[in-house]
Amino acid sequence: MRLKNFILALVAMLWSFSFSVAAQTDVVVVYNEAQLREALAADGVHGARLQRSSEPNAIRFGSDVTLTAPFETNVGGNYVLDLEGYALRGAAIDGTKHQYPFYNRGTLIIKDSKGGGYIDCGVYNGYDTDGVTYSDARLEMLSGKIVCHDDEGAAIINYGTTIISGGSVEGSVNALKNVSGTMTVADGVSITGEVAGEVTISTGVKFTVAKIGDNVYATFGEALTAANAMTGDVTMQIFGEVEFTDGMELNGSYTSINFIAKSAKAKMTVNQTAGGDYLTAHGKT
């Protein structure tokens, strides 16, 4: 009886080990466009493995990848992309702009388990390159960053269901644009840019007021303090209403500072209370 129990225990252990090894080999790591397209196109084979409950089975990036043309996900397909700290870029339009890498027609889950990863320029959800819409398409963003530097586009354009529960979204004009369907944003998500259409936004979402280079600031005071410590020519992009109040000074180490409105909501005012100081520029503009 003891021998039988030992054999059964051994068989169970070996089966568990073999399952663990199989699960590990299911991880798909991509280093270039060809490998990414092959992994995504194999949804019919890998679809059962690329589920939300199977975190180790995501398609993971092992290097930055730049596409030469957009990719349309399969209708009804399941995709989990882990950026792993790398960048996914659409085809280059010019030195600073890229095409949309993804036109999602299935279920696309985006995450970045290491931090620093991003997608440029944006994601279309529920829409394809022929202009056909897919109301069943689903996009979920768990972490990472999606950016769009196209003045006419948006970082995420939705025609289906988009749920943003983590990470950051940044657009030169629009960060989010909901054309149809539903779009929700959870607490803690950072948004830089306009929000167009009906979007459900939690009270804990962090909206960027100003940006200098790649640094974003939730308040104008923080941005001005950072600018005053910089050198050379400084450009501050304004996304919301900002106000010069008593005690604020344009008196930094920079050579010049320029303010650029990047949103229809951008507005700059000077507010002086009774007995307070006016804005002091110290000869710098």
JSON list of C-alpha atoms in Angstrom, two decimals, residues 93 96-100 120-121 147-155 170-174 262:
[
{"chain": "A", "resi": 93, "resn": "ILE", "atom": "CA", "xyz": [5.07, 59.58, -40.71]},
{"chain": "A", "resi": 96, "resn": "THR", "atom": "CA", "xyz": [7.89, 62.96, -34.49]},
{"chain": "A", "resi": 97, "resn": "LYS", "atom": "CA", "xyz": [4.67, 61.29, -35.65]},
{"chain": "A", "resi": 98, "resn": "HIS", "atom": "CA", "xyz": [3.65, 57.66, -36.13]},
{"chain": "A", "resi": 99, "resn": "GLN", "atom": "CA", "xyz": [0.65, 55.80, -37.53]},
{"chain": "A", "resi": 100, "resn": "TYR", "atom": "CA", "xyz": [-1.71, 53.94, -35.23]},
{"chain": "A", "resi": 120, "resn": "ASP", "atom": "CA", "xyz": [3.05, 55.44, -30.10]},
{"chain": "A", "resi": 121, "resn": "CYS", "atom": "CA", "xyz": [0.78, 56.60, -31.74]},
{"chain": "A", "resi": 147, "resn": "VAL", "atom": "CA", "xyz": [0.75, 58.43, -26.53]},
{"chain": "A", "resi": 148, "resn": "CYS", "atom": "CA", "xyz": [-0.26, 60.27, -29.70]},
{"chain": "A", "resi": 149, "resn": "HIS", "atom": "CA", "xyz": [1.63, 63.31, -30.99]},
{"chain": "A", "resi": 150, "resn": "ASP", "atom": "CA", "xyz": [-0.70, 63.81, -33.96]},
{"chain": "A", "resi": 151, "resn": "ASP", "atom": "CA", "xyz": [-2.54, 67.12, -33.57]},
{"chain": "A", "resi": 152, "resn": "GLU", "atom": "CA", "xyz": [-5.58, 65.65, -35.35]},
{"chain": "A", "resi": 153, "resn": "GLY", "atom": "CA", "xyz": [-5.75, 62.29, -33.58]},
{"chain": "A", "resi": 154, "resn": "ALA", "atom": "CA", "xyz": [-6.18, 60.89, -30.08]},
{"chain": "A", "resi": 155, "resn": "ALA", "atom": "CA", "xyz": [-4.21, 58.38, -28.04]},
{"chain": "A", "resi": 170, "resn": "GLU", "atom": "CA", "xyz": [-1.21, 61.33, -23.50]},
{"chain": "A", "resi": 171, "resn": "GLY", "atom": "CA", "xyz": [-2.34, 63.20, -26.59]},
{"chain": "A", "resi": 172, "resn": "SER", "atom": "CA", "xyz": [-1.05, 66.41, -28.15]},
{"chain": "A", "resi": 173, "resn": "VAL", "atom": "CA", "xyz": [-4.69, 67.50, -28.35]},
{"chain": "A", "resi": 174, "resn": "ASN", "atom": "CA", "xyz": [-7.04, 64.62, -27.47]},
{"chain": "A", "resi": 262, "resn": "LYS", "atom": "CA", "xyz": [-2.07, 72.75, -26.05]}
]
